[in-house]
Amino acid sequence: MTEENIQQLIKDALAGDQKAYEVLLKRYQTGVYNMIYQMINNREETEDLVQEAFIKAFKSLESYNEDYAFSTWLYKIAFNHCIDAIRKKKLKTLPLDRPIQLKEGEVRHEIKDESSSPEGDFIFAERKKLIQESIAALPERYRVAIILRHQKEYSYEEISEMLNIPLGTVKARIFRAREMLKKKLQER
């Protein structure tokens, strides 16, 4: 679906077309669910937050600016709603299931032998756990930035829009998070 089609769906939805809302919901529901689930790691809570995020987004649809991608706008609303829920309910968050892969190579785990062995599986699990614990121990602003950049693979600009902070701040947080992770992993 092209951005033009999405823009038309938004116009139709604003004109009261319920089918347009339904198409937008179906188009983005899985992505929003996956993003929130990675932050919450609880299916029931995630389902509630996804529903609430879409309600919030659809209620404020007229504030959407066509100069930006609809997906960025929607994910920003969902992300902020999830952060608010975490703060309000003090939800228990868990690190992501998969290890973090940095393009720059600061935190990378490599397994030489691709065949499975009990020893190899144990080492992989320990490395994965170590990385997850290190990410989870980061202060929230750094943890969120590193997850959005390296797990969700958002651009710096998208993260800046989502978090409503300057681009330089995004870059600084990601740099600082990488440095903290590097230090933590070298200490172990």
GROMACS .gro file of C-alpha atoms in nm:
model
  188
    1MET     CA    1   0.000   0.000   0.000
    2THR     CA    2   0.148   0.333  -0.106
    3GLU     CA    3   0.168   0.642   0.109
    4GLU     CA    4  -0.087   0.802  -0.126
    5ASN     CA    5  -0.334   0.519  -0.055
    6ILE     CA    6  -0.277   0.565   0.316
    7GLN     CA    7  -0.335   0.940   0.287
    8GLN     CA    8  -0.664   0.870   0.107
    9LEU     CA    9  -0.767   0.625   0.378
   10ILE     CA   10  -0.698   0.892   0.640
   11LYS     CA   11  -0.912   1.142   0.450
   12ASP     CA   12  -1.190   0.884   0.418
   13ALA     CA   13  -1.169   0.802   0.788
   14LEU     CA   14  -1.188   1.168   0.880
   15ALA     CA   15  -1.497   1.194   0.659
   16GLY     CA   16  -1.659   0.920   0.871
   17ASP     CA   17  -1.583   0.609   0.663
   18GLN     CA   18  -1.562   0.325   0.919
   19LYS     CA   19  -1.418   0.089   0.657
   20ALA     CA   20  -1.116   0.321   0.621
   21TYR     CA   21  -1.053   0.301   0.997
   22GLU     CA   22  -1.075  -0.077   0.974
   23VAL     CA   23  -0.823  -0.093   0.688
   24LEU     CA   24  -0.580   0.131   0.878
   25LEU     CA   25  -0.621  -0.081   1.189
   26LYS     CA   26  -0.554  -0.406   1.000
   27ARG     CA   27  -0.255  -0.253   0.820
   28TYR     CA   28  -0.072  -0.141   1.135
   29GLN     CA   29  -0.208  -0.357   1.418
   30THR     CA   30   0.058  -0.627   1.400
   31GLY     CA   31   0.347  -0.379   1.395
   32VAL     CA   32   0.208  -0.182   1.688
   33TYR     CA   33   0.142  -0.505   1.878
   34ASN     CA   34   0.497  -0.630   1.821
   35MET     CA   35   0.652  -0.300   1.931
   36ILE     CA   36   0.449  -0.286   2.252
   37TYR     CA   37   0.493  -0.656   2.326
   38GLN     CA   38   0.871  -0.617   2.307
   39MET     CA   39   0.847  -0.346   2.571
   40ILE     CA   40   0.591  -0.515   2.800
   41ASN     CA   41   0.633  -0.890   2.735
   42ASN     CA   42   0.277  -0.962   2.851
   43ARG     CA   43   0.015  -1.061   2.593
   44GLU     CA   44  -0.296  -0.944   2.778
   45GLU     CA   45  -0.146  -0.610   2.874
   46THR     CA   46  -0.013  -0.564   2.520
   47GLU     CA   47  -0.357  -0.630   2.368
   48ASP     CA   48  -0.510  -0.367   2.597
   49LEU     CA   49  -0.239  -0.114   2.520
   50VAL     CA   50  -0.269  -0.171   2.144
   51GLN     CA   51  -0.643  -0.114   2.156
   52GLU     CA   52  -0.600   0.199   2.369
   53ALA     CA   53  -0.326   0.331   2.139
   54PHE     CA   54  -0.544   0.295   1.830
   55ILE     CA   55  -0.836   0.464   2.006
   56LYS     CA   56  -0.606   0.749   2.103
   57ALA     CA   57  -0.464   0.776   1.750
   58PHE     CA   58  -0.802   0.765   1.579
   59LYS     CA   59  -0.943   1.027   1.816
   60SER     CA   60  -0.658   1.262   1.726
   61LEU     CA   61  -0.641   1.167   1.357
   62GLU     CA   62  -0.718   1.523   1.249
   63SER     CA   63  -0.392   1.636   1.410
   64TYR     CA   64  -0.190   1.409   1.177
   65ASN     CA   65   0.045   1.607   0.951
   66GLU     CA   66   0.069   1.467   0.597
   67ASP     CA   67   0.430   1.587   0.569
   68TYR     CA   68   0.534   1.288   0.782
   69ALA     CA   69   0.481   0.916   0.736
   70PHE     CA   70   0.157   0.799   0.897
   71SER     CA   71   0.337   0.496   1.041
   72THR     CA   72   0.585   0.719   1.227
   73TRP     CA   73   0.301   0.926   1.371
   74LEU     CA   74   0.105   0.616   1.475
   75TYR     CA   75   0.406   0.437   1.628
   76LYS     CA   76   0.496   0.752   1.820
   77ILE     CA   77   0.148   0.762   1.973
   78ALA     CA   78   0.161   0.390   2.057
   79PHE     CA   79   0.513   0.416   2.198
   80ASN     CA   80   0.429   0.715   2.416
   81HIS     CA   81   0.109   0.548   2.535
   82CYS     CA   82   0.309   0.240   2.632
   83ILE     CA   83   0.569   0.447   2.818
   84ASP     CA   84   0.288   0.627   3.003
   85ALA     CA   85   0.136   0.292   3.100
   86ILE     CA   86   0.471   0.165   3.224
   87ARG     CA   87   0.515   0.475   3.437
   88LYS     CA   88   0.158   0.478   3.570
   89LYS     CA   89   0.123   0.109   3.643
   90LYS     CA   90   0.488   0.039   3.711
   91LEU     CA   91   0.459  -0.257   3.476
   92LYS     CA   92   0.737  -0.508   3.492
   93THR     CA   93   0.937  -0.483   3.172
   94LEU     CA   94   1.172  -0.745   3.044
   95PRO     CA   95   1.457  -0.724   2.800
   96LEU     CA   96   1.400  -0.824   2.441
   97ASP     CA   97   1.414  -1.190   2.348
   98ARG     CA   98   1.675  -1.156   2.081
   99PRO     CA   99   2.030  -1.031   2.130
  100ILE     CA  100   2.113  -0.681   2.017
  101GLN     CA  101   2.303  -0.653   1.690
  102LEU     CA  102   2.489  -0.326   1.646
  103LYS     CA  103   2.601  -0.236   1.298
  104GLU     CA  104   2.912  -0.080   1.448
  105GLY     CA  105   2.993  -0.405   1.625
  106GLU     CA  106   3.016  -0.280   1.984
  107VAL     CA  107   2.787  -0.553   2.119
  108ARG     CA  108   2.800  -0.853   1.895
  109HIS     CA  109   2.793  -1.220   1.971
  110GLU     CA  110   2.945  -1.455   1.723
  111ILE     CA  111   2.921  -1.829   1.716
  112LYS     CA  112   3.183  -1.997   1.505
  113ASP     CA  113   3.014  -2.334   1.474
  114GLU     CA  114   2.663  -2.311   1.333
  115SER     CA  115   2.577  -2.668   1.428
  116SER     CA  116   2.393  -2.708   1.755
  117SER     CA  117   2.562  -2.860   2.056
  118PRO     CA  118   2.477  -2.851   2.425
  119GLU     CA  119   2.791  -2.650   2.498
  120GLY     CA  120   2.725  -2.411   2.208
  121ASP     CA  121   2.362  -2.370   2.310
  122PHE     CA  122   2.467  -2.294   2.667
  123ILE     CA  123   2.724  -2.035   2.558
  124PHE     CA  124   2.471  -1.874   2.324
  125ALA     CA  125   2.208  -1.861   2.599
  126GLU     CA  126   2.457  -1.711   2.845
  127ARG     CA  127   2.568  -1.444   2.598
  128LYS     CA  128   2.209  -1.362   2.514
  129LYS     CA  129   2.122  -1.336   2.882
  130LEU     CA  130   2.424  -1.116   2.950
  131ILE     CA  131   2.332  -0.875   2.669
  132GLN     CA  132   1.967  -0.865   2.775
  133GLU     CA  133   2.061  -0.795   3.136
  134SER     CA  134   2.298  -0.520   3.026
  135ILE     CA  135   2.029  -0.354   2.815
  136ALA     CA  136   1.772  -0.388   3.092
  137ALA     CA  137   2.011  -0.222   3.338
  138LEU     CA  138   2.047   0.090   3.125
  139PRO     CA  139   1.863   0.401   3.244
  140GLU     CA  140   1.524   0.424   3.068
  141ARG     CA  141   1.611   0.705   2.826
  142TYR     CA  142   1.916   0.515   2.699
  143ARG     CA  143   1.742   0.176   2.696
  144VAL     CA  144   1.452   0.312   2.492
  145ALA     CA  145   1.684   0.481   2.242
  146ILE     CA  146   1.900   0.172   2.190
  147ILE     CA  147   1.596  -0.055   2.150
  148LEU     CA  148   1.434   0.174   1.895
  149ARG     CA  149   1.756   0.208   1.697
  150HIS     CA  150   1.893  -0.145   1.703
  151GLN     CA  151   1.597  -0.370   1.773
  152LYS     CA  152   1.322  -0.182   1.589
  153GLU     CA  153   1.570  -0.036   1.336
  154TYR     CA  154   1.420   0.312   1.330
  155SER     CA  155   1.623   0.595   1.181
  156TYR     CA  156   1.757   0.867   1.407
  157GLU     CA  157   1.501   1.104   1.257
  158GLU     CA  158   1.211   0.868   1.331
  159ILE     CA  159   1.329   0.822   1.688
  160SER     CA  160   1.355   1.200   1.724
  161GLU     CA  161   0.993   1.234   1.611
  162MET     CA  162   0.869   0.945   1.826
  163LEU     CA  163   1.033   1.070   2.144
  164ASN     CA  164   0.979   1.437   2.060
  165ILE     CA  165   1.343   1.522   2.128
  166PRO     CA  166   1.608   1.689   1.908
  167LEU     CA  167   1.804   1.475   1.664
  168GLY     CA  168   2.131   1.555   1.843
  169THR     CA  169   1.985   1.427   2.169
  170VAL     CA  170   1.886   1.099   2.001
  171LYS     CA  171   2.239   1.053   1.866
  172ALA     CA  172   2.392   1.139   2.202
  173ARG     CA  173   2.168   0.893   2.389
  174ILE     CA  174   2.243   0.611   2.148
  175PHE     CA  175   2.615   0.683   2.163
  176ARG     CA  176   2.604   0.694   2.544
  177ALA     CA  177   2.399   0.372   2.559
  178ARG     CA  178   2.654   0.195   2.338
  179GLU     CA  179   2.937   0.315   2.559
  180MET     CA  180   2.756   0.194   2.873
  181LEU     CA  181   2.687  -0.144   2.715
  182LYS     CA  182   3.045  -0.179   2.598
  183LYS     CA  183   3.175  -0.098   2.947
  184LYS     CA  184   2.930  -0.334   3.118
  185LEU     CA  185   3.012  -0.621   2.884
  186GLN     CA  186   3.388  -0.569   2.920
  187GLU     CA  187   3.355  -0.579   3.300
  188ARG     CA  188   3.197  -0.922   3.290
   0.00000   0.00000   0.00000
